[in-house]
CSV table of C-alpha atoms in Angstrom, one decimal:
chain,number,residue,atom,x,y,z
A,1,MET,CA,-30.2,-24.7,-11.2
A,2,LYS,CA,-29.5,-24.3,-7.5
A,3,ASP,CA,-27.4,-21.4,-6.2
A,4,ILE,CA,-24.0,-22.5,-5.2
A,5,ALA,CA,-22.1,-20.6,-2.5
A,6,ILE,CA,-19.0,-22.8,-2.2
A,7,GLU,CA,-17.6,-25.2,-4.8
A,8,VAL,CA,-14.6,-27.3,-4.0
A,9,LYS,CA,-13.0,-29.7,-6.5
A,10,GLY,CA,-10.1,-32.0,-6.0
A,11,LEU,CA,-8.5,-30.0,-3.2
A,12,GLN,CA,-5.1,-31.3,-2.0
A,13,LYS,CA,-2.8,-29.9,0.5
A,14,SER,CA,0.4,-31.2,2.1
A,15,PHE,CA,2.5,-29.8,5.0
A,16,LYS,CA,6.0,-31.1,4.3
A,17,GLN,CA,5.6,-34.9,4.5
A,18,LEU,CA,2.1,-34.8,5.8
A,19,HIS,CA,-0.6,-35.2,3.1
A,20,VAL,CA,-3.5,-33.6,4.9
A,21,LEU,CA,-6.0,-33.3,2.1
A,22,LYS,CA,-6.0,-35.9,-0.6
A,23,GLY,CA,-8.7,-34.7,-2.9
A,24,VAL,CA,-11.6,-33.0,-1.3
A,25,ASP,CA,-14.8,-32.3,-3.3
A,26,PHE,CA,-18.1,-30.8,-2.1
A,27,GLU,CA,-20.6,-28.1,-2.8
A,28,VAL,CA,-22.5,-25.8,-0.4
A,29,GLU,CA,-25.9,-24.4,-1.4
A,30,LYS,CA,-26.6,-20.7,-0.8
A,31,GLY,CA,-28.5,-20.1,2.5
A,32,SER,CA,-27.8,-23.6,3.9
A,33,ILE,CA,-26.0,-24.8,6.9
A,34,PHE,CA,-23.2,-27.1,5.9
A,35,ALA,CA,-21.3,-29.1,8.5
A,36,LEU,CA,-17.9,-30.6,7.9
A,37,LEU,CA,-17.5,-33.4,10.4
A,38,GLY,CA,-14.2,-35.0,11.3
A,39,SER,CA,-12.0,-36.0,14.2
A,40,ASN,CA,-9.1,-33.9,15.5
A,41,GLY,CA,-6.4,-33.6,12.8
A,42,ALA,CA,-8.7,-34.6,10.0
A,43,GLY,CA,-7.9,-31.4,8.1
A,44,LYS,CA,-11.1,-29.5,8.8
A,45,THR,CA,-9.2,-26.3,9.7
A,46,THR,CA,-7.0,-26.6,6.6
A,47,VAL,CA,-10.2,-26.6,4.5
A,48,VAL,CA,-11.5,-23.6,6.3
A,49,LYS,CA,-8.1,-21.8,5.9
A,50,ILE,CA,-8.0,-22.5,2.1
A,51,LEU,CA,-11.6,-21.3,1.7
A,52,THR,CA,-11.0,-18.1,3.6
A,53,THR,CA,-7.8,-17.3,1.6
A,54,LEU,CA,-5.5,-17.8,4.6
A,55,LEU,CA,-3.8,-20.8,3.0
A,56,LYS,CA,-3.1,-21.8,-0.6
A,57,GLN,CA,-4.0,-25.3,-1.8
A,58,ASP,CA,-1.4,-27.4,-3.7
A,59,ILE,CA,-3.8,-28.9,-6.2
A,60,GLY,CA,-7.5,-28.4,-7.0
A,61,THR,CA,-9.9,-25.4,-7.1
A,62,ALA,CA,-12.2,-23.7,-4.6
A,63,THR,CA,-14.7,-20.9,-5.5
A,64,ILE,CA,-16.7,-18.8,-3.2
A,65,ASN,CA,-19.8,-17.1,-4.8
A,66,GLY,CA,-18.1,-17.8,-8.1
A,67,PHE,CA,-14.8,-16.2,-7.2
A,68,ASP,CA,-11.7,-18.4,-7.2
A,69,VAL,CA,-9.9,-18.2,-3.8
A,70,VAL,CA,-6.5,-18.1,-5.4
A,71,SER,CA,-7.0,-15.7,-8.3
A,72,LYS,CA,-9.7,-13.4,-6.7
A,73,PRO,CA,-9.0,-13.4,-3.0
A,74,GLU,CA,-10.1,-9.8,-2.5
A,75,SER,CA,-13.6,-10.6,-4.0
A,76,VAL,CA,-13.8,-13.7,-1.8
A,77,ARG,CA,-12.9,-11.6,1.3
A,78,GLN,CA,-15.7,-9.1,0.5
A,79,SER,CA,-18.3,-11.8,0.9
A,80,ILE,CA,-17.1,-13.9,3.8
A,81,SER,CA,-16.4,-13.7,7.5
A,82,LEU,CA,-14.3,-16.1,9.6
A,83,THR,CA,-14.8,-17.2,13.2
A,84,GLY,CA,-11.6,-19.1,13.8
A,85,GLN,CA,-11.0,-22.1,16.0
A,86,PHE,CA,-9.6,-19.9,18.8
A,87,ALA,CA,-11.7,-16.8,19.6
A,88,ALA,CA,-10.1,-14.1,17.6
A,89,VAL,CA,-11.0,-11.3,19.9
A,90,ASP,CA,-8.8,-8.6,21.4
A,91,GLU,CA,-8.5,-9.4,25.1
A,92,ILE,CA,-7.2,-6.0,26.1
A,93,LEU,CA,-10.0,-4.1,24.4
A,94,THR,CA,-13.5,-4.0,25.8
A,95,GLY,CA,-16.3,-5.8,24.0
A,96,ARG,CA,-17.6,-2.6,22.5
A,97,GLU,CA,-14.2,-1.5,21.3
A,98,ASN,CA,-13.7,-4.9,19.6
A,99,LEU,CA,-17.0,-4.5,17.7
A,100,ILE,CA,-16.3,-0.8,16.8
A,101,MET,CA,-12.8,-1.8,15.6
A,102,ILE,CA,-14.2,-4.4,13.1
A,103,ALA,CA,-17.0,-2.0,12.0
A,104,LYS,CA,-14.4,0.6,11.2
A,105,LEU,CA,-12.3,-1.9,9.3
A,106,ARG,CA,-15.4,-2.8,7.3
A,107,HIS,CA,-15.8,1.0,6.6
A,108,LEU,CA,-19.3,1.1,7.9
A,109,THR,CA,-20.8,4.6,8.4
A,110,ASN,CA,-21.9,4.2,12.0
A,111,PRO,CA,-19.6,1.9,13.9
A,112,ARG,CA,-21.0,2.8,17.3
A,113,GLN,CA,-24.6,2.0,16.3
A,114,VAL,CA,-23.5,-1.3,14.8
A,115,ALA,CA,-21.7,-2.2,18.0
A,116,ASP,CA,-24.7,-1.3,20.2
A,117,ASP,CA,-27.1,-3.3,18.2
A,118,LEU,CA,-24.8,-6.4,18.3
A,119,LEU,CA,-24.2,-6.0,22.0
A,120,ASN,CA,-27.9,-6.1,22.6
A,121,ARG,CA,-28.5,-8.9,20.3
A,122,PHE,CA,-25.9,-11.1,21.9
A,123,GLY,CA,-26.7,-10.3,25.5
A,124,LEU,CA,-23.4,-8.5,26.0
A,125,LYS,CA,-24.7,-5.1,26.9
A,126,ASP,CA,-23.8,-5.3,30.6
A,127,ALA,CA,-20.3,-6.5,29.8
A,128,ALA,CA,-19.8,-4.0,26.9
A,129,GLU,CA,-17.4,-1.8,28.9
A,130,ARG,CA,-15.4,-4.6,30.4
A,131,ARG,CA,-12.2,-5.9,28.9
A,132,VAL,CA,-12.6,-9.2,27.1
A,133,SER,CA,-10.0,-10.8,29.2
A,134,THR,CA,-12.6,-10.9,32.0
A,135,TYR,CA,-15.2,-12.6,29.8
A,136,SER,CA,-16.2,-16.3,30.2
A,137,GLY,CA,-15.6,-18.7,27.3
A,138,GLY,CA,-19.2,-18.5,26.2
A,139,MET,CA,-19.3,-14.7,26.2
A,140,ARG,CA,-16.0,-14.6,24.3
A,141,ARG,CA,-17.5,-16.9,21.6
A,142,ARG,CA,-20.6,-14.8,21.3
A,143,LEU,CA,-18.5,-11.7,20.9
A,144,ASP,CA,-16.4,-13.5,18.4
A,145,ILE,CA,-19.4,-14.5,16.3
A,146,ALA,CA,-20.9,-11.0,16.7
A,147,MET,CA,-17.7,-9.6,15.3
A,148,SER,CA,-18.0,-11.9,12.3
A,149,LEU,CA,-21.5,-10.6,11.6
A,150,ILE,CA,-20.4,-7.0,11.1
A,151,GLY,CA,-20.9,-5.9,7.6
A,152,LYS,CA,-23.5,-8.6,6.9
A,153,PRO,CA,-21.3,-11.1,5.1
A,154,GLN,CA,-23.2,-13.5,2.8
A,155,LEU,CA,-21.1,-16.5,4.0
A,156,ILE,CA,-19.9,-17.3,7.5
A,157,PHE,CA,-17.2,-19.8,8.4
A,158,LEU,CA,-17.4,-21.2,11.9
A,159,ASP,CA,-14.4,-23.4,12.8
A,160,GLU,CA,-15.4,-25.6,15.7
A,161,PRO,CA,-17.6,-22.9,17.2
A,162,THR,CA,-18.5,-24.8,20.4
A,163,THR,CA,-15.2,-26.6,21.2
A,164,GLY,CA,-14.4,-25.9,24.9
A,165,LEU,CA,-17.8,-24.4,25.7
A,166,ASP,CA,-20.1,-25.5,28.5
A,167,PRO,CA,-23.5,-27.0,27.4
A,168,GLU,CA,-25.4,-23.8,28.1
A,169,ALA,CA,-23.0,-21.7,25.9
A,170,ARG,CA,-23.2,-24.4,23.2
A,171,ILE,CA,-26.9,-24.1,23.0
A,172,GLU,CA,-26.6,-20.3,22.8
A,173,VAL,CA,-24.2,-20.6,19.8
A,174,TRP,CA,-26.6,-23.1,18.1
A,175,LYS,CA,-29.4,-20.6,18.5
A,176,VAL,CA,-27.3,-17.9,16.8
A,177,VAL,CA,-26.3,-20.2,14.0
A,178,LYS,CA,-30.0,-21.1,13.3
A,179,GLU,CA,-31.0,-17.4,13.4
A,180,LEU,CA,-28.2,-16.6,10.9
A,181,SER,CA,-29.4,-19.3,8.5
A,182,GLU,CA,-33.0,-18.1,8.8
A,183,GLY,CA,-31.8,-14.7,7.8
A,184,GLY,CA,-30.4,-16.1,4.6
A,185,THR,CA,-26.7,-16.3,5.5
A,186,THR,CA,-24.8,-19.4,4.3
A,187,VAL,CA,-23.1,-21.1,7.2
A,188,PHE,CA,-20.1,-23.4,6.9
A,189,LEU,CA,-19.2,-25.0,10.2
A,190,THR,CA,-16.7,-27.6,11.2
A,191,THR,CA,-17.3,-29.7,14.2
A,192,GLN,CA,-16.1,-32.9,15.9
A,193,TYR,CA,-19.4,-33.3,17.7
A,194,LEU,CA,-21.9,-35.5,16.0
A,195,ASP,CA,-24.9,-34.1,17.8
A,196,GLU,CA,-23.9,-30.6,16.7
A,197,ALA,CA,-24.0,-31.5,13.1
A,198,GLU,CA,-27.2,-33.4,13.7
A,199,GLN,CA,-28.8,-30.3,15.4
A,200,LEU,CA,-27.8,-27.7,12.9
A,201,ALA,CA,-26.8,-28.9,9.5
A,202,ASP,CA,-28.8,-29.1,6.3
A,203,ARG,CA,-26.0,-31.2,4.9
A,204,ILE,CA,-23.2,-33.0,6.5
A,205,ALA,CA,-19.9,-34.1,5.0
A,206,ILE,CA,-17.5,-36.4,6.8
A,207,LEU,CA,-13.9,-35.7,6.3
A,208,HIS,CA,-11.7,-38.7,7.1
A,209,GLU,CA,-8.1,-39.3,6.2
A,210,GLY,CA,-8.0,-36.4,3.7
A,211,ARG,CA,-11.1,-37.3,1.8
A,212,ILE,CA,-14.9,-36.7,2.0
A,213,ILE,CA,-16.1,-40.2,2.8
A,214,ALA,CA,-19.8,-39.3,3.1
A,215,ASN,CA,-21.9,-36.3,2.1
A,216,GLY,CA,-25.6,-35.8,2.4
A,217,THR,CA,-28.6,-34.8,4.5
A,218,LEU,CA,-29.0,-36.4,7.9
A,219,GLU,CA,-31.7,-38.6,6.4
A,220,GLU,CA,-29.4,-39.7,3.5
A,221,LEU,CA,-26.6,-40.5,5.9
A,222,LYS,CA,-28.9,-42.5,8.1
A,223,ASN,CA,-30.0,-44.5,5.0
A,224,LEU,CA,-26.4,-45.6,4.4
A,225,PHE,CA,-26.7,-47.8,7.5
A,226,PRO,CA,-28.8,-50.9,7.8
A,227,PRO,CA,-32.5,-50.3,8.9
A,228,ALA,CA,-32.9,-49.6,12.6
A,229,LYS,CA,-33.7,-52.6,14.7
A,230,VAL,CA,-36.4,-52.1,17.3
A,231,GLU,CA,-35.1,-52.6,20.7
A,232,TYR,CA,-36.6,-51.9,24.1
A,233,VAL,CA,-34.4,-49.8,26.3
A,234,GLU,CA,-35.2,-47.9,29.4
A,235,LYS,CA,-34.4,-44.2,28.5
A,236,GLN,CA,-32.1,-42.7,31.2
A,237,PRO,CA,-31.6,-39.0,31.1
A,238,THR,CA,-28.1,-38.1,29.9
A,239,LEU,CA,-25.9,-36.1,32.3
A,240,GLU,CA,-26.2,-33.2,29.9
A,241,GLU,CA,-30.0,-33.3,30.2
A,242,ILE,CA,-29.8,-33.5,34.0
A,243,PHE,CA,-27.3,-30.6,34.1
A,244,LEU,CA,-29.5,-28.4,31.9
A,245,ALA,CA,-32.6,-29.3,33.8
A,246,ILE,CA,-31.0,-28.3,37.2
A,247,ILE,CA,-29.5,-25.0,36.0
A,248,GLY,CA,-32.5,-24.3,33.8
A,249,LYS,CA,-34.3,-22.7,36.8
A,250,LYS,CA,-31.4,-20.3,37.3
A,251,GLU,CA,-32.1,-17.1,35.5
A,252,GLU,CA,-29.7,-16.1,32.7
A,253,LYS,CA,-27.0,-13.7,33.7
B,1,MET,CA,-8.9,-4.1,-5.0
B,2,ASP,CA,-9.0,-0.3,-5.5
B,3,SER,CA,-11.2,0.1,-2.5
B,4,ILE,CA,-8.7,-1.9,-0.4
B,5,LYS,CA,-5.9,0.4,-1.4
B,6,LYS,CA,-8.0,3.5,-0.9
B,7,HIS,CA,-8.7,2.4,2.7
B,8,PHE,CA,-5.1,1.4,3.5
B,9,PHE,CA,-4.4,4.5,5.7
B,10,SER,CA,-7.7,4.5,7.5
B,11,ASP,CA,-7.3,0.7,8.2
B,12,MET,CA,-3.8,1.3,9.4
B,13,SER,CA,-4.9,4.1,11.8
B,14,VAL,CA,-7.5,1.7,13.2
B,15,MET,CA,-4.7,-0.8,13.8
B,16,LEU,CA,-2.6,1.9,15.4
B,17,GLY,CA,-5.4,3.0,17.6
B,18,ARG,CA,-5.8,-0.6,18.7
B,19,SER,CA,-2.2,-1.2,19.7
B,20,MET,CA,-1.8,2.2,21.3
B,21,ARG,CA,-4.7,1.2,23.6
B,22,HIS,CA,-2.7,-1.9,24.4
B,23,ILE,CA,0.2,0.2,25.4
B,24,PHE,CA,-1.7,2.6,27.6
B,25,ARG,CA,-3.6,-0.3,29.3
B,26,SER,CA,-0.5,-2.2,30.2
B,27,MET,CA,1.4,0.5,32.2
B,28,ASP,CA,4.2,-2.0,33.0
B,29,THR,CA,5.4,-1.8,29.4
B,30,ILE,CA,5.8,2.0,29.7
B,31,ILE,CA,7.4,1.6,33.1
B,32,THR,CA,10.0,-1.0,32.0
B,33,VAL,CA,10.8,0.8,28.8
B,34,THR,CA,11.5,4.1,30.6
B,35,ILE,CA,12.5,3.2,34.1
B,36,MET,CA,15.4,0.9,33.2
B,37,PRO,CA,17.2,3.5,31.0
B,38,ILE,CA,16.5,6.2,33.6
B,39,ALA,CA,18.0,3.9,36.3
B,40,PHE,CA,21.0,3.4,34.1
B,41,MET,CA,21.3,7.1,33.7
B,42,LEU,CA,21.1,7.7,37.5
B,43,LEU,CA,23.6,4.9,38.1
B,44,PHE,CA,26.1,6.2,35.5
B,45,VAL,CA,25.8,9.8,36.4
B,46,TYR,CA,25.8,9.6,40.2
B,47,VAL,CA,27.7,6.4,40.9
B,48,PHE,CA,30.2,5.7,38.1
B,49,GLY,CA,30.2,9.2,36.5
B,50,GLY,CA,32.6,10.8,38.9
B,51,ALA,CA,35.3,8.3,38.0
B,52,ILE,CA,34.8,8.4,34.2
B,53,GLN,CA,37.0,10.7,32.2
B,54,THR,CA,35.1,11.8,29.1
B,55,GLY,CA,36.8,15.1,28.6
B,56,THR,CA,33.4,16.9,29.1
B,57,ASP,CA,32.3,18.7,32.2
B,58,ASN,CA,28.6,17.5,31.8
B,59,TYR,CA,28.4,13.7,31.9
B,60,VAL,CA,24.6,13.7,31.5
B,61,ASN,CA,25.1,15.4,28.1
B,62,TYR,CA,27.7,12.8,27.2
B,63,LEU,CA,25.5,9.9,28.3
B,64,LEU,CA,22.1,10.8,27.0
B,65,PRO,CA,22.4,9.6,23.4
B,66,GLY,CA,23.4,6.1,24.5
B,67,ILE,CA,20.6,6.0,27.1
B,68,LEU,CA,18.0,6.9,24.4
B,69,LEU,CA,19.3,4.0,22.2
B,70,ILE,CA,19.0,1.6,25.2
B,71,ALA,CA,15.5,2.8,25.8
B,72,ILE,CA,14.5,2.1,22.1
B,73,ALA,CA,16.2,-1.3,22.1
B,74,SER,CA,14.2,-2.4,25.2
B,75,GLY,CA,11.1,-0.8,23.8
B,76,ILE,CA,11.1,-2.9,20.6
B,77,ALA,CA,11.1,-6.1,22.6
B,78,TYR,CA,7.5,-5.3,23.3
B,79,THR,CA,6.9,-4.7,19.6
B,80,ALA,CA,8.0,-8.3,19.0
B,81,TYR,CA,5.9,-9.5,21.9
B,82,ARG,CA,2.7,-7.8,20.7
B,83,LEU,CA,3.2,-9.1,17.2
B,84,PHE,CA,3.8,-12.6,18.5
B,85,MET,CA,0.6,-12.5,20.6
B,86,ASP,CA,-1.4,-11.3,17.6
B,87,MET,CA,0.0,-14.2,15.5
B,88,GLN,CA,-0.9,-16.7,18.3
B,89,SER,CA,-4.4,-15.4,19.2
B,90,GLY,CA,-5.9,-15.7,15.7
B,91,ILE,CA,-6.8,-12.0,15.5
B,92,PHE,CA,-4.4,-11.7,12.5
B,93,GLU,CA,-6.4,-14.5,10.8
B,94,ARG,CA,-9.5,-12.5,11.3
B,95,PHE,CA,-7.9,-9.4,9.8
B,96,HIS,CA,-6.4,-11.4,6.9
B,97,SER,CA,-9.8,-12.9,6.0
B,98,MET,CA,-11.3,-9.4,5.9
B,99,PRO,CA,-11.3,-7.2,2.8
B,100,ILE,CA,-8.5,-5.0,4.1
B,101,ALA,CA,-4.9,-4.6,3.0
B,102,ARG,CA,-3.0,-7.4,4.5
B,103,SER,CA,0.1,-5.3,5.4
B,104,ALA,CA,-2.1,-2.8,7.3
B,105,ALA,CA,-2.0,-5.1,10.4
B,106,LEU,CA,1.8,-5.2,10.3
B,107,TRP,CA,2.2,-1.5,9.6
B,108,GLY,CA,-0.1,-0.8,12.5
B,109,HIS,CA,2.5,-2.5,14.8
B,110,VAL,CA,5.4,-0.6,13.1
B,111,LEU,CA,3.7,2.8,13.7
B,112,THR,CA,2.9,1.9,17.3
B,113,SER,CA,6.5,1.1,17.8
B,114,LEU,CA,7.5,4.5,16.5
B,115,VAL,CA,4.9,6.3,18.6
B,116,SER,CA,5.5,4.4,21.8
B,117,ASN,CA,9.3,4.8,21.6
B,118,ALA,CA,8.9,8.5,20.9
B,119,ILE,CA,6.9,8.8,24.1
B,120,SER,CA,9.6,7.0,26.2
B,121,VAL,CA,12.4,9.1,24.5
B,122,VAL,CA,10.6,12.3,25.5
B,123,VAL,CA,10.1,11.1,29.1
B,124,ILE,CA,13.8,10.2,29.4
B,125,ILE,CA,14.9,13.6,27.9
B,126,LEU,CA,12.7,15.3,30.5
B,127,VAL,CA,14.3,13.4,33.3
B,128,ALA,CA,17.7,14.2,31.9
B,129,LEU,CA,16.9,17.9,31.9
B,130,ILE,CA,16.1,17.6,35.6
B,131,MET,CA,19.5,15.9,36.1
B,132,GLY,CA,21.3,18.7,34.4
B,133,PHE,CA,21.2,17.9,30.7
B,134,ARG,CA,21.6,21.1,28.6
B,135,SER,CA,21.7,21.5,24.9
B,136,SER,CA,22.6,24.6,22.8
B,137,ALA,CA,21.0,22.9,19.7
B,138,GLY,CA,18.4,24.8,17.7
B,139,VAL,CA,15.3,23.5,16.0
B,140,LEU,CA,17.1,21.9,13.0
B,141,PRO,CA,19.6,19.9,14.9
B,142,TRP,CA,16.8,18.6,17.2
B,143,LEU,CA,14.8,17.6,14.1
B,144,ALA,CA,17.9,15.8,12.8
B,145,VAL,CA,18.2,14.0,16.2
B,146,ALA,CA,14.5,13.1,16.0
B,147,GLY,CA,15.0,11.8,12.5
B,148,ILE,CA,18.0,9.6,13.4
B,149,LEU,CA,16.2,8.2,16.4
B,150,ALA,CA,13.1,7.5,14.3
B,151,LEU,CA,15.3,5.6,11.7
B,152,PHE,CA,17.0,3.7,14.5
B,153,THR,CA,13.6,2.7,15.9
B,154,LEU,CA,12.4,1.6,12.5
B,155,ALA,CA,15.5,-0.4,11.9
B,156,LEU,CA,15.1,-2.2,15.2
B,157,THR,CA,11.3,-2.5,14.7
B,158,TRP,CA,11.8,-4.5,11.5
B,159,ILE,CA,14.3,-6.7,13.3
B,160,ALA,CA,11.6,-7.1,16.0
B,161,ALA,CA,9.1,-8.0,13.3
B,162,ILE,CA,11.2,-10.9,12.1
B,163,ALA,CA,11.5,-12.1,15.7
B,164,GLY,CA,7.8,-11.6,16.6
B,165,LEU,CA,6.6,-13.3,13.4
B,166,SER,CA,8.9,-16.3,13.4
B,167,ALA,CA,9.2,-17.0,17.2
B,168,LYS,CA,7.8,-20.2,18.6
B,169,SER,CA,7.4,-19.0,22.1
B,170,VAL,CA,6.9,-15.7,24.0
B,171,ASP,CA,10.4,-15.8,25.4
B,172,GLY,CA,11.9,-16.3,21.9
B,173,ALA,CA,10.0,-13.3,20.6
B,174,GLY,CA,11.7,-11.0,23.1
B,175,ALA,CA,15.1,-12.6,23.5
B,176,PHE,CA,16.7,-11.0,20.4
B,177,SER,CA,16.6,-7.6,22.1
B,178,TYR,CA,19.1,-8.4,24.8
B,179,PRO,CA,22.2,-8.3,22.6
B,180,ILE,CA,20.9,-5.1,21.1
B,181,ILE,CA,20.4,-3.5,24.5
B,182,PHE,CA,24.1,-4.4,25.3
B,183,LEU,CA,25.5,-2.9,22.1
B,184,PRO,CA,25.6,0.6,23.6
B,185,PHE,CA,27.9,-0.7,26.4
B,186,ILE,CA,30.5,-1.7,23.9
B,187,SER,CA,30.5,1.7,22.1
B,188,SER,CA,31.3,5.3,22.9
B,189,ALA,CA,28.0,5.7,24.6
B,190,PHE,CA,29.3,5.6,28.2
B,191,VAL,CA,33.1,6.0,27.9
B,192,PRO,CA,35.4,7.1,25.1
B,193,THR,CA,36.7,4.2,23.1
B,194,GLU,CA,40.4,5.2,23.5
B,195,THR,CA,40.9,3.3,26.7
B,196,MET,CA,39.5,-0.1,25.3
B,197,PRO,CA,41.8,-3.0,24.3
B,198,THR,CA,42.5,-3.0,20.6
B,199,VAL,CA,40.0,-5.7,19.5
B,200,VAL,CA,37.2,-4.4,21.6
B,201,ARG,CA,38.0,-0.9,20.4
B,202,ALA,CA,37.9,-1.9,16.8
B,203,PHE,CA,34.5,-3.5,17.4
B,204,ALA,CA,33.2,-0.5,19.3
B,205,GLU,CA,34.3,2.0,16.8
B,206,ASN,CA,32.9,0.2,13.8
B,207,GLN,CA,29.5,-0.9,15.1
B,208,PRO,CA,26.4,1.2,14.3
B,209,VAL,CA,25.7,2.4,17.9
B,210,THR,CA,29.0,4.4,18.1
B,211,SER,CA,28.3,6.4,14.9
B,212,ILE,CA,24.7,7.0,15.9
B,213,VAL,CA,25.7,8.1,19.4
B,214,GLU,CA,28.5,10.4,18.1
B,215,ALA,CA,26.2,12.0,15.5
B,216,ILE,CA,23.5,12.7,18.1
B,217,ARG,CA,26.0,14.0,20.7
B,218,ALA,CA,27.5,16.3,18.1
B,219,LEU,CA,24.1,17.6,17.0
B,220,LEU,CA,23.0,18.2,20.6
B,221,SER,CA,26.2,20.0,21.6
B,222,GLY,CA,26.4,22.2,18.5
B,223,GLN,CA,29.6,20.5,17.3
B,224,PRO,CA,30.2,19.7,13.6
B,225,VAL,CA,28.9,16.2,12.9
B,226,GLY,CA,31.4,15.2,10.3
B,227,ASN,CA,31.1,11.8,8.8
B,228,ASP,CA,29.4,10.2,11.7
B,229,ILE,CA,25.9,11.3,10.6
B,230,TRP,CA,26.4,9.7,7.2
B,231,VAL,CA,27.7,6.5,8.7
B,232,ALA,CA,24.8,6.5,11.1
B,233,LEU,CA,22.3,7.0,8.4
B,234,ALA,CA,23.8,4.3,6.2
B,235,TRP,CA,23.7,1.8,9.1
B,236,CYS,CA,20.0,2.6,9.9
B,237,ILE,CA,18.8,2.6,6.3
B,238,GLY,CA,20.8,-0.5,5.5
B,239,ILE,CA,19.4,-2.4,8.5
B,240,ILE,CA,15.9,-1.2,7.6
B,241,LEU,CA,16.1,-2.5,4.1
B,242,VAL,CA,17.5,-5.9,4.9
B,243,ALA,CA,15.3,-6.4,8.0
B,244,TYR,CA,12.2,-5.2,6.0
B,245,ILE,CA,12.8,-7.7,3.2
B,246,PHE,CA,13.3,-10.6,5.6
B,247,ALA,CA,10.3,-9.6,7.8
B,248,MET,CA,8.0,-9.3,4.7
B,249,ARG,CA,9.2,-12.7,3.5
B,250,VAL,CA,8.3,-14.2,6.9
B,251,TYR,CA,5.0,-12.4,6.9
B,252,LYS,CA,4.0,-13.6,3.5
B,253,ARG,CA,5.0,-17.1,4.3
B,254,LYS,CA,3.0,-17.1,7.6
B,255,ALA,CA,0.0,-15.3,6.1
B,256,ALA,CA,-0.1,-17.3,2.8
């Protein structure tokens, strides 16, 4: 039997007249990267909020590491960490202070050491004493993710981690996610970018109009479509590739 | 569950430390909270004061309690603002998805409100001393004054919590404080109520600020406090209870 980190059955949720989730089912294996793909307003964030105990579903069940999100929220919160859609960092505090604050709230014995380690790991050492309000979008996201790693949660939720980031910062975030997964952490991420799911995820589920309409590995999803036709096209570099090639020479700050 | 309860106070002190840093890093909040009441005090003492007949020879003594209440009323607008910003920024979601007591985040703001208002009250009393404020009160009456002001701050803080938690915009979060700032003007804070028209006088004498002002004034001048202190306490505690229940209801609704 495989180890299941997240199990969701028949999840439904309405906001007043709006029936956002109409019966969502999926499982996430321990240690894997699971991407929930969907357009804006598909209900991805609602799923994340239910799984992270911020919102209660109307119908259906969701369990995290075997703990029900409704009846055992404290046990769920012990094993998860959330990086929300909008960087949940304190703008007025410095990067270091943000990390120390979360380490203290996780009741770790050496908050300063934890903060220093993460600042180094996420390339924020030089900006450690600056207020977060002066950070760029990418730095903010890295700090946000760093804050989520404090206390070594077994399961990390990333809600649209790269929305609004420039291509460089996106690739940095991808690198972090891959490292996390290699370290054994289960990663649940939502995204509206197909290439992001393609790059990162072991399994991809597509949420559309309140239901999961496809769920599988990239290969399995590709098999759902008719076999690829062979066409001859001249491969032009994408603007993203050009952009990255030009700035690639520039040393990282 | 037990570990969450055990850590409640340490979690809350982390929250307090966080929002106290916010206060000290945005000096404009301290300035607006203390400068405006001090300006009122200067205006009333040195401009209007000569023409106001209060039956006392020291108008600063007469005025100070009302000025302190105005300071607290403008201070809690920032409590609502800070709470609103936390709700918006997503940092509350982070806290709420962590294994910490959910109310710790809210209580952190409440404590911050108490501490920051205490600071501005002390600053204003120091300025009043320079302007000639004198009190014959001993330690106990001063403690009683501190207690009443703390209860008044708590009462307004929980009202601010309702506003900050349920507001849709930054302006909405702070707007509730304007009528509260004006309440002392329609009370015995600046002038005795005897000269007011009947309807205004009836309002002035039966609204919470008058009994609070009268109780503090009596305590500071060593006069018997009479009924005022009990009326003042009843108002404060009544408002605290009602506002707390509503604020917690909004908080639970917003934070599932």
